[in-house]
mmCIF file of C-alpha atoms in Angstrom:
data_model
loop_
_atom_site.group_PDB
_atom_site.id
_atom_site.type_symbol
_atom_site.label_atom_id
_atom_site.label_comp_id
_atom_site.label_asym_id
_atom_site.label_seq_id
_atom_site.Cartn_x
_atom_site.Cartn_y
_atom_site.Cartn_z
ATOM 1 C CA TRP G 19 8.875 7.370 50.440
ATOM 2 C CA ASP G 20 10.592 9.315 47.642
ATOM 3 C CA GLY G 21 14.159 8.121 47.235
ATOM 4 C CA GLN G 22 17.311 7.844 45.209
ATOM 5 C CA GLY G 23 19.683 4.910 45.201
ATOM 6 C CA GLN G 24 22.550 3.137 43.504
ATOM 7 C CA VAL G 25 23.463 -0.498 42.925
ATOM 8 C CA GLY G 26 26.807 -0.899 41.177
ATOM 9 C CA GLU G 27 26.658 1.270 38.038
ATOM 10 C CA THR G 28 22.861 1.412 38.111
ATOM 11 C CA ARG G 29 21.113 4.398 39.696
ATOM 12 C CA PHE G 30 17.425 4.840 40.299
ATOM 13 C CA LEU G 31 14.729 7.278 41.398
ATOM 14 C CA VAL G 32 11.639 5.758 43.014
ATOM 15 C CA ARG G 33 8.394 6.693 44.750
ATOM 16 C CA ARG G 34 7.979 3.524 46.801
ATOM 17 C CA ILE G 35 10.373 0.651 47.353
ATOM 18 C CA ARG G 36 10.272 -2.780 48.984
ATOM 19 C CA TYR G 37 13.321 -4.972 49.619
ATOM 20 C CA ASN G 38 13.567 -8.591 50.782
ATOM 21 C CA PRO G 39 17.075 -9.260 52.196
ATOM 22 C CA ASP G 40 16.534 -13.048 52.161
ATOM 23 C CA THR G 41 16.006 -13.201 48.387
ATOM 24 C CA THR G 42 17.866 -9.933 47.577
ATOM 25 C CA VAL G 43 14.838 -8.947 45.476
ATOM 26 C CA LEU G 44 14.082 -5.242 45.267
ATOM 27 C CA GLU G 45 10.736 -3.923 44.002
ATOM 28 C CA ALA G 46 10.018 -0.309 43.059
ATOM 29 C CA PHE G 47 6.475 1.026 42.539
ATOM 30 C CA GLU G 48 4.341 3.857 41.175
ATOM 31 C CA GLN G 49 7.022 5.867 39.361
ATOM 32 C CA VAL G 50 10.443 4.481 38.544
ATOM 33 C CA VAL G 51 13.397 5.913 36.634
ATOM 34 C CA VAL G 52 16.437 3.645 36.259
ATOM 35 C CA PHE G 53 19.792 4.815 34.849
ATOM 36 C CA THR G 54 22.316 2.301 33.536
ATOM 37 C CA PRO G 55 25.698 3.363 32.071
ATOM 38 C CA LYS G 56 24.129 4.076 28.628
ATOM 39 C CA ALA G 57 20.372 3.953 29.114
ATOM 40 C CA ARG G 58 17.416 5.413 30.971
ATOM 41 C CA LEU G 59 14.338 3.335 31.819
ATOM 42 C CA VAL G 60 10.956 4.808 32.758
ATOM 43 C CA CYS G 61 8.063 2.578 33.883
ATOM 44 C CA PRO G 62 5.520 2.167 36.714
ATOM 45 C CA MET G 63 7.158 -0.853 38.376
ATOM 46 C CA VAL G 64 10.503 -2.688 38.431
ATOM 47 C CA ARG G 65 11.490 -5.957 40.060
ATOM 48 C CA THR G 66 15.210 -6.787 40.230
ATOM 49 C CA ASN G 67 17.468 -9.345 41.866
ATOM 50 C CA LEU G 68 20.503 -7.553 43.268
ATOM 51 C CA THR G 69 22.556 -10.759 43.196
ATOM 52 C CA THR G 70 22.032 -11.717 39.552
ATOM 53 C CA ARG G 71 21.376 -8.116 38.380
ATOM 54 C CA TYR G 72 18.408 -9.382 36.350
ATOM 55 C CA LEU G 73 15.603 -6.845 36.013
ATOM 56 C CA ILE G 74 11.960 -6.994 34.907
ATOM 57 C CA ALA G 75 10.176 -3.751 34.010
ATOM 58 C CA LEU G 76 6.383 -3.818 33.848
ATOM 59 C CA PRO G 77 4.560 -1.924 31.089
ATOM 60 C CA PRO G 78 4.189 0.612 29.742
ATOM 61 C CA VAL G 79 7.957 0.787 29.332
ATOM 62 C CA ARG G 80 10.129 3.426 27.664
ATOM 63 C CA LEU G 81 13.873 2.869 27.313
ATOM 64 C CA SER G 82 16.183 5.573 25.935
ATOM 65 C CA VAL G 83 19.682 4.599 24.798
ATOM 66 C CA PHE G 84 22.439 7.217 24.737
ATOM 67 C CA ALA G 85 25.739 7.305 22.850
ATOM 68 C CA GLN G 86 27.413 8.507 26.059
ATOM 69 C CA SER G 87 26.584 7.765 29.654
ATOM 70 C CA PRO G 88 23.888 10.201 30.841
ATOM 71 C CA LYS G 89 24.907 12.289 33.835
ATOM 72 C CA VAL G 90 22.574 11.720 36.768
ATOM 73 C CA PRO G 91 22.885 14.293 39.551
ATOM 74 C CA PHE G 92 22.403 12.811 43.003
ATOM 75 C CA LEU G 93 21.216 15.608 45.209
ATOM 76 C CA PRO G 94 19.631 15.684 48.657
ATOM 77 C CA VAL G 95 16.218 16.605 47.215
ATOM 78 C CA SER G 96 12.969 14.742 46.900
ATOM 79 C CA PHE G 97 12.007 12.741 43.818
ATOM 80 C CA ARG G 98 9.267 15.194 42.975
ATOM 81 C CA LYS G 99 11.713 18.062 42.690
ATOM 82 C CA VAL G 100 14.093 15.970 40.589
ATOM 83 C CA ALA G 101 11.244 14.931 38.308
ATOM 84 C CA GLN G 102 10.021 18.516 37.956
ATOM 85 C CA ASN G 103 13.324 20.373 37.590
ATOM 86 C CA GLN G 104 15.435 18.024 35.460
ATOM 87 C CA PRO G 105 13.344 17.221 32.344
ATOM 88 C CA GLN G 106 14.033 20.506 30.520
ATOM 89 C CA GLN G 107 17.819 20.242 30.964
ATOM 90 C CA LYS G 108 17.793 16.567 30.004
ATOM 91 C CA ALA G 109 15.609 17.216 26.972
ATOM 92 C CA GLU G 110 18.132 19.743 25.639
ATOM 93 C CA LYS G 111 20.987 17.294 26.130
ATOM 94 C CA GLU G 112 19.034 14.396 24.603
ATOM 95 C CA LYS G 113 18.231 16.500 21.552
ATOM 96 C CA LYS G 114 21.939 16.847 20.848
ATOM 97 C CA GLU G 115 22.691 13.198 21.570
ATOM 98 C CA ARG G 116 19.639 11.937 19.620
ATOM 99 C CA PRO G 117 18.947 8.846 21.758
ATOM 100 C CA LEU G 118 17.425 5.606 20.512
ATOM 101 C CA ASN G 119 14.014 4.995 22.093
ATOM 102 C CA PHE G 120 12.176 1.707 22.754
ATOM 103 C CA GLN G 121 8.484 1.648 23.697
ATOM 104 C CA THR G 122 6.359 -1.399 24.480
ATOM 105 C CA ASN G 123 3.282 -2.505 26.390
ATOM 106 C CA LYS G 124 4.888 -5.850 27.226
ATOM 107 C CA PRO G 125 7.271 -6.587 30.138
ATOM 108 C CA VAL G 126 10.949 -5.885 29.453
ATOM 109 C CA ILE G 127 13.765 -8.060 30.815
ATOM 110 C CA ARG G 128 17.345 -6.962 31.370
ATOM 111 C CA LYS G 129 20.201 -9.432 31.695
ATOM 112 C CA PRO G 130 23.237 -7.151 31.624
ATOM 113 C CA PRO G 131 24.288 -5.942 29.149
ATOM 114 C CA ARG G 132 21.192 -6.995 27.151
ATOM 115 C CA TRP G 133 17.588 -5.826 27.084
ATOM 116 C CA PHE G 134 14.827 -8.141 25.759
ATOM 117 C CA PHE G 135 11.652 -6.730 24.174
ATOM 118 C CA GLU G 136 8.427 -8.006 22.613
ATOM 119 C CA ASP G 137 6.120 -6.023 20.307
ATOM 120 C CA VAL G 138 8.383 -3.013 20.554
ATOM 121 C CA VAL G 139 8.413 0.270 18.635
ATOM 122 C CA ILE G 140 11.881 1.744 18.020
ATOM 123 C CA THR G 141 12.461 5.395 17.137
ATOM 124 C CA GLU G 142 15.367 7.824 17.194
ATOM 125 C CA GLU G 143 15.046 11.459 18.173
ATOM 126 C CA GLY G 144 15.847 13.727 15.263
ATOM 127 C CA GLU G 145 15.009 10.992 12.729
ATOM 128 C CA ASP G 146 11.669 10.327 11.038
ATOM 129 C CA TYR G 147 11.709 6.520 10.880
ATOM 130 C CA THR G 148 9.818 3.951 12.960
ATOM 131 C CA ILE G 149 10.718 0.277 13.451
ATOM 132 C CA ASN G 150 8.165 -2.266 14.675
ATOM 133 C CA ALA G 151 9.539 -5.621 15.856
ATOM 134 C CA LYS G 152 7.909 -8.732 17.297
ATOM 135 C CA ARG G 153 11.103 -9.488 19.227
ATOM 136 C CA ALA G 154 14.186 -7.356 19.763
ATOM 137 C CA ILE G 155 17.388 -7.627 21.794
ATOM 138 C CA TYR G 156 19.473 -4.546 22.540
ATOM 139 C CA ASP G 157 23.147 -5.019 23.494
ATOM 140 C CA GLU G 158 24.489 -2.015 25.427
ATOM 141 C CA ASP G 159 28.148 -2.925 24.854
ATOM 142 C CA ALA G 160 27.852 -3.388 21.078
ATOM 143 C CA ASP G 161 25.189 -0.643 20.772
ATOM 144 C CA LYS G 162 23.216 -2.872 18.387
ATOM 145 C CA VAL G 163 19.621 -4.036 18.190
ATOM 146 C CA GLU G 164 19.139 -7.601 17.019
ATOM 147 C CA ILE G 165 15.669 -8.356 15.659
ATOM 148 C CA PRO G 166 15.317 -12.140 15.330
ATOM 149 C CA GLU G 167 11.632 -12.070 14.408
ATOM 150 C CA GLY G 168 9.480 -9.709 12.383
ATOM 151 C CA ILE G 169 10.868 -6.293 11.411
ATOM 152 C CA LYS G 170 8.966 -3.477 9.731
ATOM 153 C CA PHE G 171 10.741 -0.222 8.901
ATOM 154 C CA GLU G 172 8.820 2.878 7.817
ATOM 155 C CA ASP G 173 9.759 6.456 6.997
ATOM 156 C CA PRO G 174 8.088 9.134 4.838
ATOM 157 C CA GLU G 175 9.451 7.605 1.601
ATOM 158 C CA THR G 176 9.580 3.830 2.129
ATOM 159 C CA ILE G 177 8.217 0.766 3.946
ATOM 160 C CA ALA G 178 10.530 -2.246 4.357
ATOM 161 C CA THR G 179 9.583 -5.620 5.844
ATOM 162 C CA ALA G 180 11.706 -8.717 6.490
ATOM 163 C CA PRO G 181 11.721 -11.858 8.686
ATOM 164 C CA LYS G 182 14.687 -10.556 10.683
ATOM 165 C CA GLY G 183 17.300 -7.815 10.829
ATOM 166 C CA GLU G 184 19.376 -5.561 13.048
ATOM 167 C CA VAL G 185 20.043 -1.887 13.751
ATOM 168 C CA ASP G 186 23.606 -0.667 14.311
ATOM 169 C CA ASN G 187 23.279 2.512 16.354
ATOM 170 C CA LYS G 188 26.972 3.414 15.903
ATOM 171 C CA LYS G 189 26.969 3.171 12.104
ATOM 172 C CA LYS G 190 23.354 4.398 11.832
ATOM 173 C CA VAL G 191 22.313 1.559 9.552
ATOM 174 C CA ALA G 192 19.304 -0.781 9.532
ATOM 175 C CA ILE G 193 19.977 -4.204 7.984
ATOM 176 C CA PHE G 194 17.179 -6.426 6.661
ATOM 177 C CA LEU G 195 17.674 -10.140 5.970
ATOM 178 C CA GLY G 196 15.391 -11.620 3.353
ATOM 179 C CA PRO G 197 13.326 -12.114 1.661
ATOM 180 C CA VAL G 198 13.094 -8.327 1.934
ATOM 181 C CA GLU G 199 10.256 -6.296 0.449
ATOM 182 C CA VAL G 200 10.697 -2.547 -0.010
ATOM 183 C CA ILE G 201 7.753 -0.401 -1.069
ATOM 184 C CA VAL G 202 8.375 3.146 -2.275
ATOM 185 C CA LYS G 203 5.364 5.180 -1.250
ATOM 186 C CA PRO G 204 3.553 7.131 -3.970
ATOM 187 C CA LYS G 205 4.078 10.867 -3.659
ATOM 188 C CA LYS G 206 1.021 12.866 -2.716
ATOM 189 C CA GLU G 207 -0.136 15.172 -5.460
ATOM 190 C CA GLU G 208 0.542 18.808 -4.628
ATOM 191 C CA ALA G 209 -1.973 21.501 -5.402
ATOM 192 C CA THR G 210 -1.164 23.134 -8.735
ATOM 193 C CA LYS G 211 -1.234 26.884 -9.261
ATOM 194 C CA PRO G 212 -3.905 28.476 -11.480
ATOM 195 C CA LYS G 213 -2.912 29.058 -15.067
ATOM 196 C CA ALA G 214 -3.066 32.818 -14.566
ATOM 197 C CA GLU G 215 -0.455 32.585 -11.772
ATOM 198 C CA GLN G 216 1.732 30.242 -13.794
ATOM 199 C CA GLY G 217 1.754 32.695 -16.687
ATOM 200 C CA SER G 218 2.360 35.820 -14.572
ATOM 201 C CA GLY G 219 5.857 37.166 -14.711
ATOM 202 C CA GLN G 220 6.834 34.950 -17.616
ATOM 203 C CA PRO G 221 8.968 36.831 -20.150
ATOM 204 C CA ALA G 222 7.535 37.095 -23.649
ATOM 205 C CA GLY G 223 8.973 34.907 -26.333
ATOM 206 C CA GLN G 224 9.465 31.819 -24.131
ATOM 207 C CA PRO G 225 6.188 29.853 -24.481
ATOM 208 C CA THR G 226 7.906 26.860 -26.108
ATOM 209 C CA GLU G 227 10.552 26.621 -23.394
ATOM 210 C CA GLN G 228 7.917 26.953 -20.678
ATOM 211 C CA LYS G 229 5.842 24.162 -22.202
ATOM 212 C CA GLY G 230 8.941 21.976 -22.365
ATOM 213 C CA GLU G 231 9.686 22.566 -18.676
ATOM 214 C CA GLU G 232 6.082 21.772 -17.761
ATOM 215 C CA LYS G 233 6.218 18.582 -19.814
ATOM 216 C CA ARG G 234 9.426 17.389 -18.120
ATOM 217 C CA GLU G 235 8.051 18.238 -14.687
ATOM 218 C CA LYS G 236 4.840 16.380 -15.453
ATOM 219 C CA LEU G 237 6.760 13.260 -16.494
ATOM 220 C CA ARG G 238 8.948 13.375 -13.388
ATOM 221 C CA GLU G 239 6.016 13.851 -11.042
ATOM 222 C CA ARG G 240 4.076 11.068 -12.737
ATOM 223 C CA LEU G 241 6.940 8.632 -12.175
ATOM 224 C CA ARG G 242 7.327 9.644 -8.544
ATOM 225 C CA LYS G 243 3.637 9.588 -7.688
ATOM 226 C CA GLU G 244 3.100 6.014 -8.845
ATOM 227 C CA GLY G 245 5.548 4.552 -6.293
ATOM 228 C CA GLY G 246 7.108 1.112 -6.708
ATOM 229 C CA ARG G 247 8.082 -2.206 -5.147
ATOM 230 C CA MET G 248 11.398 -4.020 -4.781
ATOM 231 C CA VAL G 249 12.248 -7.522 -3.497
ATOM 232 C CA CYS G 250 15.772 -8.714 -2.600
ATOM 233 C CA ASP G 251 17.733 -11.055 -0.318
ATOM 234 C CA ARG G 252 19.404 -8.313 1.747
ATOM 235 C CA ALA G 253 18.948 -4.587 2.201
ATOM 236 C CA GLU G 254 20.927 -1.970 4.130
ATOM 237 C CA TYR G 255 19.473 1.441 4.905
ATOM 238 C CA TYR G 256 21.891 4.146 6.085
ATOM 239 C CA TYR G 257 19.178 6.379 7.458
ATOM 240 C CA ARG G 258 21.350 9.417 8.269
ATOM 241 C CA GLU G 259 22.581 9.459 4.662
ATOM 242 C CA ARG G 260 19.218 8.358 3.219
ATOM 243 C CA ARG G 261 20.968 5.624 1.221
ATOM 244 C CA VAL G 262 19.475 2.195 0.446
ATOM 245 C CA ILE G 263 21.651 -0.700 -0.786
ATOM 246 C CA ALA G 264 19.805 -3.810 -1.966
ATOM 247 C CA SER G 265 21.625 -6.955 -3.069
ATOM 248 C CA GLY G 266 20.885 -10.535 -4.075
ATOM 249 C CA ASN G 267 18.169 -11.319 -6.651
ATOM 250 C CA VAL G 268 16.981 -7.729 -6.831
ATOM 251 C CA ARG G 269 13.622 -7.442 -8.596
ATOM 252 C CA PHE G 270 11.645 -4.247 -8.930
ATOM 253 C CA GLU G 271 8.447 -3.088 -10.547
ATOM 254 C CA GLN G 272 6.112 -0.144 -10.920
ATOM 255 C CA GLU G 273 2.667 -1.617 -11.493
ATOM 256 C CA GLY G 274 1.532 -1.298 -15.076
ATOM 257 C CA ARG G 275 4.604 0.703 -16.097
ATOM 258 C CA TYR G 276 7.869 -1.242 -15.833
ATOM 259 C CA LYS G 277 9.652 -4.139 -14.178
ATOM 260 C CA GLY G 278 13.226 -5.360 -14.058
ATOM 261 C CA SER G 279 16.011 -7.109 -12.203
ATOM 262 C CA ALA G 280 19.637 -6.554 -11.194
ATOM 263 C CA GLU G 281 22.307 -7.933 -8.878
ATOM 264 C CA LYS G 282 22.505 -4.716 -6.853
ATOM 265 C CA ALA G 283 20.497 -1.509 -6.437
ATOM 266 C CA ILE G 284 21.495 1.741 -4.705
ATOM 267 C CA TYR G 285 18.885 4.418 -4.089
ATOM 268 C CA LEU G 286 19.591 7.882 -2.667
ATOM 269 C CA THR G 287 16.193 8.940 -1.339
ATOM 270 C CA ARG G 288 17.115 12.610 -0.823
ATOM 271 C CA ASP G 289 18.681 13.064 -4.274
ATOM 272 C CA GLU G 290 16.231 10.630 -5.900
ATOM 273 C CA VAL G 291 19.004 8.857 -7.805
ATOM 274 C CA LEU G 292 18.673 5.123 -8.508
ATOM 275 C CA THR G 293 21.679 3.036 -9.610
ATOM 276 C CA LEU G 294 21.251 -0.534 -10.884
ATOM 277 C CA GLU G 295 24.337 -2.739 -11.282
ATOM 278 C CA GLY G 296 25.034 -6.245 -12.610
ATOM 279 C CA ASN G 297 22.988 -7.954 -15.363
ATOM 280 C CA VAL G 298 20.438 -5.165 -15.436
ATOM 281 C CA THR G 299 17.186 -5.844 -17.280
ATOM 282 C CA VAL G 300 14.427 -3.245 -17.562
ATOM 283 C CA GLN G 301 11.150 -3.814 -19.403
ATOM 284 C CA ASP G 302 8.537 -1.204 -20.315
ATOM 285 C CA LEU G 303 5.195 -2.888 -19.654
ATOM 286 C CA ARG G 304 3.179 -0.326 -21.602
ATOM 287 C CA LYS G 305 5.153 -0.190 -24.815
ATOM 288 C CA GLY G 306 7.018 -3.505 -24.674
ATOM 289 C CA HIS G 307 10.522 -1.984 -24.878
ATOM 290 C CA GLN G 308 13.324 -3.893 -23.129
ATOM 291 C CA VAL G 309 16.979 -3.075 -22.406
ATOM 292 C CA GLU G 310 19.843 -5.176 -21.014
ATOM 293 C CA CYS G 311 23.128 -3.655 -19.786
ATOM 294 C CA PRO G 312 25.653 -3.819 -16.917
ATOM 295 C CA LYS G 313 24.640 -0.523 -15.252
ATOM 296 C CA VAL G 314 21.872 2.091 -15.296
ATOM 297 C CA VAL G 315 21.710 5.409 -13.400
ATOM 298 C CA VAL G 316 18.318 7.153 -13.192
ATOM 299 C CA ASN G 317 17.930 10.688 -11.827
ATOM 300 C CA LEU G 318 14.255 11.269 -11.086
ATOM 301 C CA LYS G 319 14.787 14.974 -10.432
ATOM 302 C CA THR G 320 16.207 15.699 -13.882
ATOM 303 C CA ASP G 321 14.619 12.763 -15.764
ATOM 304 C CA GLU G 322 18.088 11.768 -16.959
ATOM 305 C CA VAL G 323 18.944 8.118 -17.626
ATOM 306 C CA GLU G 324 22.546 6.978 -18.138
ATOM 307 C CA VAL G 325 23.031 3.487 -19.579
ATOM 308 C CA SER G 326 26.507 1.930 -19.547
ATOM 309 C CA PRO G 327 27.605 -0.201 -22.532
ATOM 310 C CA PRO G 328 27.425 -2.844 -23.863
ATOM 311 C CA VAL G 329 23.686 -2.424 -24.366
ATOM 312 C CA ARG G 330 21.154 -4.778 -25.884
ATOM 313 C CA GLY G 331 17.700 -3.420 -26.527
ATOM 314 C CA ARG G 332 14.407 -4.275 -28.110
ATOM 315 C CA ILE G 333 12.161 -1.484 -29.350
ATOM 316 C CA ILE G 334 8.553 -2.168 -30.282
ATOM 317 C CA VAL G 335 7.274 0.026 -33.138
ATOM 318 C CA ARG G 336 3.549 0.157 -33.834
ATOM 319 C CA GLU G 337 2.269 1.655 -37.070
ATOM 320 C CA GLU G 338 -1.100 3.353 -37.181
ATOM 321 C CA GLU G 339 -3.421 2.319 -40.015
ATOM 322 C CA GLU G 340 -4.644 5.133 -42.278
ATOM 323 C CA GLU G 341 -8.394 5.560 -42.623
ATOM 324 C CA LYS G 342 -9.658 4.717 -46.116
ATOM 325 C CA PRO G 343 -11.632 7.549 -47.849
ATOM 326 C CA GLN G 344 -15.346 6.798 -48.117
ATOM 327 C CA PRO G 345 -17.227 7.158 -51.397
ATOM 328 C CA GLU G 346 -19.234 10.360 -51.868
ATOM 329 C CA LYS G 347 -22.547 8.506 -51.641
ATOM 330 C CA ALA G 348 -21.575 6.818 -48.330
ATOM 331 C CA GLN G 349 -20.434 10.177 -46.906
ATOM 332 C CA GLN G 350 -23.796 11.765 -47.873
ATOM 333 C CA GLU G 351 -25.752 8.954 -46.197
ATOM 334 C CA SER G 352 -23.681 9.179 -42.994
ATOM 335 C CA LYS G 353 -24.325 12.954 -42.833
ATOM 336 C CA GLU G 354 -28.073 12.441 -43.215
ATOM 337 C CA GLU G 355 -28.048 9.781 -40.463
ATOM 338 C CA ALA G 356 -26.156 12.169 -38.201
ATOM 339 C CA LYS G 357 -28.788 14.895 -38.770
ATOM 340 C CA GLN G 358 -31.602 12.480 -37.924
#
């Protein structure tokens, strides 16, 4: 039958239910929605022991975690009506609360207040990141996700991988414990406007300034499109603020262009500002230049670089050899060969 029920602080909506009073094991089938004080579970089948409060949810499983306890109306209506009438109202509320979502095709175990996952995908409504974890443990009381094995974080700008980490849902920060590898994705090249459109509306007398702007834009886009890679011992990503803090043996490189190291790196992905601190070394792989200093701030939007003193640098200067003039006879012979 369609039913609603409550066990302690846990409420549920079910299609079919079976209960064994000898073992105090309750099984729910076909369509199950379980509400705990701060979470909502949706799956096809649940088996729980009412004495120990342990619960096993069979896949596919979707768990949504809320900052505040979701309100569950208990009305004398059938499950079908509840399932049909409530989603729109709940979706509006969830959009404001921006719940944390867990999805997996493996069984999920709950031992209050913890949930245990395998091969789980973690997302947050309103955010554009995805976390894949081999194993994850969510603590309802602490509102934290511990990932003891295999974490991969991905958003439109970066991919971060580490052996283990955690996600603090209160502070909105993902922590990676090393060795951590962070890859900055290359920017996709945008379609450029035709030259006729670029020149239209341009006031006369400003060709030099326009060329200068185009040159700076070209340099900035070239740096951004090539992407990069960073390795460190620990990384923290405050995903609401779009701020990355890397520490411990920070090493970074952009293949074929530059490489370097520092004790700490802070990157603001929205503003595209990179700050390197502590024994900073940057080497230009193309030209051989190298600089050492305590701090560097790079703004990729404006192409501005601020280097804090004291600074030690090495500049490689290459002189071009002048071509020696050929004798008149040799020039005449080369012209005749060219004609032939």
